[in-house]
Coordinates of C-alpha atoms and ligand atoms in Angstrom, one line a residue:
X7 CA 17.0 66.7 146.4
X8 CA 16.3 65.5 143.1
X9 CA 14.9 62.2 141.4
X10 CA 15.4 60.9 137.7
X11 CA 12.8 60.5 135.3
X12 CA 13.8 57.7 132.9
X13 CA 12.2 56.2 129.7
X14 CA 13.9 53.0 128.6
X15 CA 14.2 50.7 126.1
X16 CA 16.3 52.5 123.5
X17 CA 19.9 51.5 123.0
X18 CA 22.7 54.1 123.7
X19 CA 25.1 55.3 120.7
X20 CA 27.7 57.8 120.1
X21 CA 30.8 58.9 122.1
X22 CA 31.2 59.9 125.6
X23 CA 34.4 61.7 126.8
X24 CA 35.1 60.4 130.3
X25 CA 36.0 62.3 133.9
X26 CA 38.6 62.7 135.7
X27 CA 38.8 60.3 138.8
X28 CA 37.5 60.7 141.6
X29 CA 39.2 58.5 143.8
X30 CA 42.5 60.5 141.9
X31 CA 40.8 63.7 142.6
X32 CA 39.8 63.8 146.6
X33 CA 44.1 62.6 147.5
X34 CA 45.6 64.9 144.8
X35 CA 43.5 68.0 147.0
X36 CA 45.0 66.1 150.3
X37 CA 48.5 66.1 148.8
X38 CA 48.2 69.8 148.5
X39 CA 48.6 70.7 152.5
X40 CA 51.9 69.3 152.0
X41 CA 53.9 72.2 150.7
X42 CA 52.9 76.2 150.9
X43 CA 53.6 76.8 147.1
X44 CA 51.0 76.9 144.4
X45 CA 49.6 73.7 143.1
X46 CA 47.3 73.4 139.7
X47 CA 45.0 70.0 139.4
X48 CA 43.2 70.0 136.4
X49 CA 41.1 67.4 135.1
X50 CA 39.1 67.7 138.1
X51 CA 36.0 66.1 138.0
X52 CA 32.8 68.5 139.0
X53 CA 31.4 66.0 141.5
X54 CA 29.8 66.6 144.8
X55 CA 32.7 64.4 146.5
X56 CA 35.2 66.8 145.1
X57 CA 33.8 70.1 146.5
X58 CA 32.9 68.6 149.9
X59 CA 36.5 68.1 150.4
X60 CA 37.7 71.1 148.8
X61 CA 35.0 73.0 151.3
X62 CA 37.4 70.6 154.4
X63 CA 41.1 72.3 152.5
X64 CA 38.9 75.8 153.3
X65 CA 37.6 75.3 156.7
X66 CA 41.3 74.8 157.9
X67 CA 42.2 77.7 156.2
X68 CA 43.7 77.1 152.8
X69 CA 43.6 78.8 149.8
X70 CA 41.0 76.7 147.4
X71 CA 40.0 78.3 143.4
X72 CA 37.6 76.1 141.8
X73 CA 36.7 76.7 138.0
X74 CA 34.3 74.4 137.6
X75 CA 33.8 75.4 133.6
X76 CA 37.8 74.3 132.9
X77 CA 38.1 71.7 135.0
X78 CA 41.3 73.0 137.1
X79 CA 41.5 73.9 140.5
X80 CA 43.9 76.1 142.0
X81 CA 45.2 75.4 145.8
X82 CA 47.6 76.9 148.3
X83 CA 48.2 76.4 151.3
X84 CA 50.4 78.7 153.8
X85 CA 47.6 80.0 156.1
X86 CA 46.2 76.7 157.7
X87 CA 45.1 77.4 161.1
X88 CA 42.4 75.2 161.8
X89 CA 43.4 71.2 162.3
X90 CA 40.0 70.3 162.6
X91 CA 37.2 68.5 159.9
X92 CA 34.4 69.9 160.4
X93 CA 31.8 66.7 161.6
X94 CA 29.3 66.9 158.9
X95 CA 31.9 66.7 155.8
X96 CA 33.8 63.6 158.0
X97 CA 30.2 62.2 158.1
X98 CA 29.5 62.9 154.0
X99 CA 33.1 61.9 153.1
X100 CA 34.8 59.2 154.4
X101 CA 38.7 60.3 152.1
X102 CA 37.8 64.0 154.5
X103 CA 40.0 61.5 157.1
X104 CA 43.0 61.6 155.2
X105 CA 44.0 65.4 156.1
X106 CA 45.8 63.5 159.0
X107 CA 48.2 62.4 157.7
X108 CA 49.7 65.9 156.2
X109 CA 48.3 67.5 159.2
X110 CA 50.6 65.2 161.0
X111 CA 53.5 65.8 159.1
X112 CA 53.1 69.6 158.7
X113 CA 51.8 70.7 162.0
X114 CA 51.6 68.1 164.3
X115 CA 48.4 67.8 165.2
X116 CA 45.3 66.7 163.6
X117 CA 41.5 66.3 164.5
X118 CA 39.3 64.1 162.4
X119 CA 35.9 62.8 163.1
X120 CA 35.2 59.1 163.0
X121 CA 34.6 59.1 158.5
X122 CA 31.3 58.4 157.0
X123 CA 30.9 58.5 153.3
X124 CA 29.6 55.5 151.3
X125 CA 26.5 53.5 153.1
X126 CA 28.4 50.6 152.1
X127 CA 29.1 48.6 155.1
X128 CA 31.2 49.8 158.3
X129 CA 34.2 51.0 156.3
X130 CA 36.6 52.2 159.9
X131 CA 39.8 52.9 159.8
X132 CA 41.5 51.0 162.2
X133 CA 44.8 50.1 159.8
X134 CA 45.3 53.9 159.4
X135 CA 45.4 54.4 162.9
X136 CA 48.1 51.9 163.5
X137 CA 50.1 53.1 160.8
X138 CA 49.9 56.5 162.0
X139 CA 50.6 55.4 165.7
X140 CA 53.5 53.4 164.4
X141 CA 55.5 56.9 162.9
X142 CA 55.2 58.1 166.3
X143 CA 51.7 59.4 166.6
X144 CA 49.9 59.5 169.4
X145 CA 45.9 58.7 168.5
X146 CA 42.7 58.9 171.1
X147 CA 39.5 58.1 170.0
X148 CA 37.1 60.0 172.5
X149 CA 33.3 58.2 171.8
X150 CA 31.8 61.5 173.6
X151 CA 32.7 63.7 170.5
X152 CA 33.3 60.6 167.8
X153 CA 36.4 62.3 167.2
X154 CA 40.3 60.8 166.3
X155 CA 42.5 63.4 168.7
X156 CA 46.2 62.7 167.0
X157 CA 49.5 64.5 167.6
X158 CA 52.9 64.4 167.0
X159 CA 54.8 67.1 168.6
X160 CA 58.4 65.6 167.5
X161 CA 57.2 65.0 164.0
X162 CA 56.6 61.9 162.6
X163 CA 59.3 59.2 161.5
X164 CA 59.9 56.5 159.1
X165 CA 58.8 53.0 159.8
X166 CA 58.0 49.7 158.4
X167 CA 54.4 48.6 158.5
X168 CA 53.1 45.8 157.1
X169 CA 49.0 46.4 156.2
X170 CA 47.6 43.3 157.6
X171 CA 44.9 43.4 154.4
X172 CA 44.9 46.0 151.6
X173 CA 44.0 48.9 151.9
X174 CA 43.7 51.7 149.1
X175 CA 43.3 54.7 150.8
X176 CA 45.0 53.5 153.9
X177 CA 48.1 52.6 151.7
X178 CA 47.7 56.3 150.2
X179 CA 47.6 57.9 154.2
X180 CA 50.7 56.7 155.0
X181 CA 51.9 57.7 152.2
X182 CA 50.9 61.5 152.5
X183 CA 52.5 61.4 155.9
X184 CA 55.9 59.2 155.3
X185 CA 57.1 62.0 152.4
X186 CA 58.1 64.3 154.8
X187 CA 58.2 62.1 158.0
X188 CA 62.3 61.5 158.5
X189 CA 63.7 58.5 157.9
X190 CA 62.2 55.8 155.4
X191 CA 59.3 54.2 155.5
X192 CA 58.5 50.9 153.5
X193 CA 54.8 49.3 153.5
X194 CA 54.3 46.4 153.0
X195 CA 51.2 44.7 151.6
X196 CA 50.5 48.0 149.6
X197 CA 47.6 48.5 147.5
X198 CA 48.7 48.5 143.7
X199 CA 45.9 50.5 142.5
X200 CA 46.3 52.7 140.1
X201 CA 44.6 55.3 141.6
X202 CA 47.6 54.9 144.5
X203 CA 50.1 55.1 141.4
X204 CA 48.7 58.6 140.4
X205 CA 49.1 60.3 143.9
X206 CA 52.8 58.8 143.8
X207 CA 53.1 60.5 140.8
X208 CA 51.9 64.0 141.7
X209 CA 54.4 63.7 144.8
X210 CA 57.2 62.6 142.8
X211 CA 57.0 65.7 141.0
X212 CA 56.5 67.9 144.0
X213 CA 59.7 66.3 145.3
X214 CA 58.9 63.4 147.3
X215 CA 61.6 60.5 147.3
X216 CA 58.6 57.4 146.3
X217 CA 59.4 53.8 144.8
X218 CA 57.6 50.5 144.3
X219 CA 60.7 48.7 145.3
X220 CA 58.8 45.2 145.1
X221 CA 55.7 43.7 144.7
X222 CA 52.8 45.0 147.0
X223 CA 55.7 47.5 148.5
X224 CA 56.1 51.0 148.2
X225 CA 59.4 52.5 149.7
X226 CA 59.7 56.3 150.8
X227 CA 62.7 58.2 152.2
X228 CA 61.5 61.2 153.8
X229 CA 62.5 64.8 152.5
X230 CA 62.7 68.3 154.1
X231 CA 59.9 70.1 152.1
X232 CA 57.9 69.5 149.0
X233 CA 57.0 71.6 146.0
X234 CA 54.1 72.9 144.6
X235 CA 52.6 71.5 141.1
X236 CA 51.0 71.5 138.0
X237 CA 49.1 68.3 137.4
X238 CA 46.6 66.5 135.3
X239 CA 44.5 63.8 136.5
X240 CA 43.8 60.3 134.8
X241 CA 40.0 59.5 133.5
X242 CA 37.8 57.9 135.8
X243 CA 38.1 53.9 134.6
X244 CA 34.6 53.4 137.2
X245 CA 33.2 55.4 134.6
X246 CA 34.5 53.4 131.6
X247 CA 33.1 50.5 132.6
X248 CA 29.8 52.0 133.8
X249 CA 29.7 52.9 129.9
X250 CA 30.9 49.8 129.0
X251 CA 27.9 48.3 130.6
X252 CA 25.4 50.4 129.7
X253 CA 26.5 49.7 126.2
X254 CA 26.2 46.3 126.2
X255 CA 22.8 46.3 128.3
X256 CA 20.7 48.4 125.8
X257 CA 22.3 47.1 122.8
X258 CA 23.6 49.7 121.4
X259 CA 27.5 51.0 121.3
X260 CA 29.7 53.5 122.6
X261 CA 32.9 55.0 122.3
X262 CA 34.8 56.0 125.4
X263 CA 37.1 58.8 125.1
X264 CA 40.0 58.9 127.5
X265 CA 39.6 55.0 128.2
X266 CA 42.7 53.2 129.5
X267 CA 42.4 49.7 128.5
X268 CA 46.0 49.0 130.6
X269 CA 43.8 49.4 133.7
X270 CA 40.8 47.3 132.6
X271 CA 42.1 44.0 132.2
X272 CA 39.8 42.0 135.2
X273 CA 37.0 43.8 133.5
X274 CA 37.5 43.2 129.8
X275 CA 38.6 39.4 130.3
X276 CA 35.0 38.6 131.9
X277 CA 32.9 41.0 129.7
X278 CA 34.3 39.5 126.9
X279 CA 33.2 36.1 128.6
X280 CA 30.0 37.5 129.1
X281 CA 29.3 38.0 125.2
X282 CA 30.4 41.6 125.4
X283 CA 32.4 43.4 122.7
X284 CA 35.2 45.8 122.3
X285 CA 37.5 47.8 119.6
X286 CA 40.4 49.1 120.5
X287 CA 40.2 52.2 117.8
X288 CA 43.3 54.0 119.4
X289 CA 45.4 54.0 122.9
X290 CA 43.1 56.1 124.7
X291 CA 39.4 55.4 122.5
X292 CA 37.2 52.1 123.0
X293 CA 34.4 51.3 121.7
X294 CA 31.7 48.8 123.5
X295 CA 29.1 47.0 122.3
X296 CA 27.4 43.6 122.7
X297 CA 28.7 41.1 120.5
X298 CA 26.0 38.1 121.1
X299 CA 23.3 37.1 123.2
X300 CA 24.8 37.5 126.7
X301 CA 25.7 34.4 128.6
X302 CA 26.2 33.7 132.7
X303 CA 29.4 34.5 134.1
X304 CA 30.5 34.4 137.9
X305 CA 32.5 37.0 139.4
X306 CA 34.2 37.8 142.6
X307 CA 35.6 40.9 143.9
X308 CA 39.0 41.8 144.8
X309 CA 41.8 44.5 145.2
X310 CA 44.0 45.6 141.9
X311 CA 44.7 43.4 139.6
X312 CA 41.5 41.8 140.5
X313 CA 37.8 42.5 139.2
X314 CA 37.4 45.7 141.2
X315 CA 34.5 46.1 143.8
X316 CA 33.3 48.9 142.0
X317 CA 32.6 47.4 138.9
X318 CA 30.1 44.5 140.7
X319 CA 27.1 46.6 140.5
X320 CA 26.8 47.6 137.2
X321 CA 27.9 43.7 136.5
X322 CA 25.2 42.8 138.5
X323 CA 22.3 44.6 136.2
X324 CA 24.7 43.5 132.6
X325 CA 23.7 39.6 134.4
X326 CA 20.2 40.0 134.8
X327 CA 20.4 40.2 130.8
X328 CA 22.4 36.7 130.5
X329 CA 21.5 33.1 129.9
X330 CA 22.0 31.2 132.8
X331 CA 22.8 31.5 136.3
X332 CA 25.3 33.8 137.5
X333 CA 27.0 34.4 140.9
X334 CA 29.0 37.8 142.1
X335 CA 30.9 37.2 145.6
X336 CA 31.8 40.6 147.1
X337 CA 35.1 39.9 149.4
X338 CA 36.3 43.9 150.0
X339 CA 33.2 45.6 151.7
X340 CA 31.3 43.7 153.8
X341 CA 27.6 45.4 152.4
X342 CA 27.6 46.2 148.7
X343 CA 24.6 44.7 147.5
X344 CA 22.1 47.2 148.1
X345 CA 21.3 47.5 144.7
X346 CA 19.8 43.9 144.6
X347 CA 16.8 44.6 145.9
X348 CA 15.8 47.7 143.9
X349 CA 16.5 45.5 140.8
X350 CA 14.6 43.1 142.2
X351 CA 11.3 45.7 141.8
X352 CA 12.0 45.6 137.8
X353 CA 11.6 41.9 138.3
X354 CA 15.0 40.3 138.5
X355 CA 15.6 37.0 140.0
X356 CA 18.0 37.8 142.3
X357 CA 19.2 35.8 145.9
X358 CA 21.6 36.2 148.0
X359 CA 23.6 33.2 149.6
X360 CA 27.1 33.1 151.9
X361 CA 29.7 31.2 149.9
X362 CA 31.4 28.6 152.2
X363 CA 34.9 29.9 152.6
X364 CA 37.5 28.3 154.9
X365 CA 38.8 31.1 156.9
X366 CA 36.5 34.1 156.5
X367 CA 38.7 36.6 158.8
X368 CA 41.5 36.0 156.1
X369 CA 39.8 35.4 153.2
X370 CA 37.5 38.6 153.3
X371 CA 39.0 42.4 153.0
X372 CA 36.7 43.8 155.5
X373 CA 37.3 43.1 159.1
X374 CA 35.5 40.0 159.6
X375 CA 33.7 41.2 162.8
X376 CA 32.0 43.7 160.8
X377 CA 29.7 40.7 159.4
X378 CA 26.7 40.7 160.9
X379 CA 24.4 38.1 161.2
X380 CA 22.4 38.5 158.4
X381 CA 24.8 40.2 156.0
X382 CA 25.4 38.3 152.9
X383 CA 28.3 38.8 150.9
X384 CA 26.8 36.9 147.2
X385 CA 24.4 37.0 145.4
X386 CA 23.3 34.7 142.8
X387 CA 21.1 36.1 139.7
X388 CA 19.2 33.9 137.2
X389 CA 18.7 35.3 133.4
X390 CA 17.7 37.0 131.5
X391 CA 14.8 38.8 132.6
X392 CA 12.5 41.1 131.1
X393 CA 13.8 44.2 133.6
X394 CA 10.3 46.5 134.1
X395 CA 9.8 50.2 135.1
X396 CA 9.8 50.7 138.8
X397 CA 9.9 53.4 141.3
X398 CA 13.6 53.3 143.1
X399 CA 16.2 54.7 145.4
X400 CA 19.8 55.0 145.4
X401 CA 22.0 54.1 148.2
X402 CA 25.5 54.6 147.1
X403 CA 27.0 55.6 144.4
X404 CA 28.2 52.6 142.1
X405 CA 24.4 51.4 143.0
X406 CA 23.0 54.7 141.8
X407 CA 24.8 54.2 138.6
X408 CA 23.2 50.5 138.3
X409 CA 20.1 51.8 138.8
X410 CA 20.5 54.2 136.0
X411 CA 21.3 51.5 133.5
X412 CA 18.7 49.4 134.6
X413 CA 16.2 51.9 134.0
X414 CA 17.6 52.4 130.5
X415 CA 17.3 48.7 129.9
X416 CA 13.5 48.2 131.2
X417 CA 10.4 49.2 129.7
X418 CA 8.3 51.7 130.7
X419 CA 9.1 55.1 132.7
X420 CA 10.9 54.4 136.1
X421 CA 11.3 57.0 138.8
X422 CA 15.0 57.2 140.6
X423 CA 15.0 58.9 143.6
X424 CA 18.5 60.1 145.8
X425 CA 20.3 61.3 142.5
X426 CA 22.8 62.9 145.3
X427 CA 24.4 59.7 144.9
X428 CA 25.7 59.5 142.1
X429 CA 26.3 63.7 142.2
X430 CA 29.0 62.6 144.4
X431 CA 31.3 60.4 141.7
X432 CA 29.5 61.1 138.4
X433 CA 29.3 64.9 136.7
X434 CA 26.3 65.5 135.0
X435 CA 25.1 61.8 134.0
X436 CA 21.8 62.9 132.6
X437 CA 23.4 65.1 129.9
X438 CA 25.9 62.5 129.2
X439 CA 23.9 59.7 128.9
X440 CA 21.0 62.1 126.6
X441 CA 23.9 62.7 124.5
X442 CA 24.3 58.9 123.9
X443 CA 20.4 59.2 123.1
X444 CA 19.1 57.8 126.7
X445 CA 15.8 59.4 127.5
X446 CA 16.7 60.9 131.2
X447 CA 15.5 64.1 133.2
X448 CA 16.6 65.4 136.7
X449 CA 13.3 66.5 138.2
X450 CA 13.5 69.0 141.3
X451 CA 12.0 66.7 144.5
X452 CA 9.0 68.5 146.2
X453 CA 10.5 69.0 149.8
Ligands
EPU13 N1 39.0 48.5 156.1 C1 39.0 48.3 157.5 N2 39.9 49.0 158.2 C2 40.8 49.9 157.6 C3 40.8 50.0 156.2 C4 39.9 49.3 155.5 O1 38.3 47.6 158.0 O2 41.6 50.6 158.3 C5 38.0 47.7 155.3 C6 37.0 48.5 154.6 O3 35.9 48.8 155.4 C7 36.7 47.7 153.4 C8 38.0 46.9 153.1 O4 38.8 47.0 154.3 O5 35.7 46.7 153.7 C9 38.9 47.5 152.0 O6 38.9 48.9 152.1 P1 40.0 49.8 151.4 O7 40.6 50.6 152.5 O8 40.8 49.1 150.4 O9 38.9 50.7 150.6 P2 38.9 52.3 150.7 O10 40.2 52.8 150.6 O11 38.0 52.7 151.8 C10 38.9 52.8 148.2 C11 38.0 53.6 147.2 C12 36.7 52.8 147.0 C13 37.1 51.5 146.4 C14 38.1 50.7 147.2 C15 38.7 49.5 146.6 C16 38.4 55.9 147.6 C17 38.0 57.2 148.1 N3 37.6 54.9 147.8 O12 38.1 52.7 149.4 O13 35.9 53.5 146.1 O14 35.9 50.7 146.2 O15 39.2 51.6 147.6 O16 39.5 49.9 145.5 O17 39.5 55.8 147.0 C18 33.8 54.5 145.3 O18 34.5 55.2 144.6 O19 32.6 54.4 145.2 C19 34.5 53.7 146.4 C20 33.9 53.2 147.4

């Protein structure tokens, strides 16, 4: 357990090369059980997410070389002979779920537990389930053991499903099982994330038969057996705009490395509203800054090519710097303001409020039985505020990250407890950000 120790007040300058994606990252590992040759991802990021489900590939018996110093990791499968996740690493990672689907194909059987991950709301699975069951899977949930029992003796085969709301990593399970599934299989309502684009890409080139054949709709004709691959992973752009952010919070200026514009267009239309600044100094090179006093803008949440959910937090703490009241209405997950009230220690003025919305069970992302009374899904935050040191604890990881650039923003020392958090999505923050001049320090937590 570790905790931050976080001076603030001094603007952050000078490049910062970002990771590879994570959310790229934990399906490109997945996509590996597909085919017994030798696969290469580089570009990996060294994130605590990444090795818990590199540890699941292991426990079923793959072949997993991880070389953390270059960045590649080396995978091959042929000996699996375990079709089980282990419970804790279904309870740490939700995406530890998505072995299903290849286990499916592959073997026939599959055993995952009920997935954790993220504190952010309920987060099930439900829509992978029904996809699975509708290729010919057979699925029991047994409560007793909080394990997903699937199997499908004949194999699986092609069908057409229609997601009845997006779903990123759902779109991405069927997916990993339609490729070798026989017959075609054409989803509709698919997620167009890119993230979704870069796991059709490493499949392509292992073989797999993988179109967009219209909007929202990914068509795939199944194939005998897959290759193994060489393949480089795409920056992290929940990183970029965590920089991005951070940049135009301490007013000072970096330049991203690796930064992919073409996948940030939500984000740069409304930071540029906001007062924020960019350069574009070459395809893959940005530099942020603050180009005026910041000003109120309202945001709301939704999947690709909308403002991404991810990218509400650190928004959230960039708002508490702008004139005016500002609103950010979270329709994905059902809980992802658990930041508010930490940021409400360094004295933002922060509510939260229910929108009036017509027909919430459409409307919303998240099954609209997973709102509890109680839950909110906006908040509404009045600026600027001084922000102050304060003593604070992460509860997910796009929430650790805010917390970190608030701390850089306020006065004073704050103390930033659950830095596990962010270890799961963002490689070695501290060094990154003290290169960009931040005054940060992990601190080993007396157990
Ligand atoms: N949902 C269901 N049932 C399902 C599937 C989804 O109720 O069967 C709900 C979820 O609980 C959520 C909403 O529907 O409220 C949308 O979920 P989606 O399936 O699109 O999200 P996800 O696949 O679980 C991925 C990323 C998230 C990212 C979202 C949106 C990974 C590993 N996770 O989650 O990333 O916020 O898509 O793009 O790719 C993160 O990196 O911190 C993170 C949470």
């Amino acid at each position: 357990m570790d905790k931050f120790v976080i001076n603030g007040g001094k603007p952050l300058r000078g490049e910062v090369t970002l990771g590879g994606a994570k959310n790229v990252a934990l399906k490109l590992f997945v996509a590996c059980i597909l085919s017994d040759e030798p696969f290469v991802i580089r570009n990996v990021p060294a994130i605590r997410d990444g090795e818990i489900m590199l540890d699941v590939l292991k426990s079923l018996g793959i072949m997993v070389k991880n070389d953390r110093f270059s960045h590649a990791v080396e995978i091959q499968n042929g000996h699996a002979n375990q079709f089980q996740v282990p419970l804790d690493a279904g309870a740490r990672l939700r995406t530890s779920s998505m072995v299903i689907g290849p286990l499916l194909a592959r073997y026939g059987r599959a055993m995952i537990p009920n997935p954790g991950g993220c504190r952010i709301g309920a987060r099930p699975i439900d829509r992978h389930i029904d996809a699975l069951k509708q290729m010919g899977a057979s699925i029991q949930y047994h409560s007793q053991d909080g394990y997903f029992y699937a199997e499908a003796p004949g194999g699986l085969r092609g069908t057409t499903y229609t997601f009845p709301k997006n779903s990123h990593t759902g779109t991405e399970t069927v997916i990993l099982a339609a490729v070798l599934a026989k017959g075609t299989t054409v989803i509709k309502n698919a997620a167009e994330e890119v993230e979704v684009d870069e796991l059709i890409g490493l499949l392509t080139r292992m073989g797999a038969n993988i179109r967009r054949s219209a909007p929202r709709q990914i068509t795939i004709l199944g194939v005998p057996g897959l290759r193994g691959a060489d393949y480089t992973i795409m920056p992290d752009r929940n990183e970029e705009v965590t920089f991005a952010a951070a940049a135009a919070l301490t007013g000072g200026e970096i330049t991203v490395i690796g930064s992919q514009r073409e996948h940030l267009t939500a984000f740069l239309k409304v930071f540029s509203a906001a007062g924020g600044g960019y350069e574009a100094i070459d395809k893959a090179k940005t530099r942020f800054f603050r180009r005026r006093e910041l000003t109120a803008v309202d945001i709301l949440t939704r999947p690709h090519p909308g403002f991404m959910t991810d990218w509400q937090a650190p928004w959230g703490v960039l708002m508490t710097q702008a004139a005016g009241v500002s609103t950010i209405h979270e329709s994905v997950f059902e809980n992802r303001f658990s930041y508010a009230d930490e940021l409400k220690k360094m004295g933002a003025k922060i509510e939260y409020f229910n929108p009036e919305v017509t027909n919430p069970a459409a409307y919303y992302n998240f099954n609209w039985e997973d709102h509890k009374p109680g839950d909110y899904h906006a908040i509404r935050i009045t600026g600027p505020t001084k922000l102050h040191n304060a003593v604070l604890t992460m509860t997910d990881l796009r929430a650790g990250a805010t917390l970190v650039l608030a701390a850089l923003a306020a006065d004073g020392q704050s103390v930033i407890h659950g830095v596990e958090q962010i270890d799961r999505g963002y490689e070695h923050i501290e060094d990154r950000l003290h290169a960009l001049g931040a005054n940060i320090e992990r601190v080993k937590e007396e157990v």
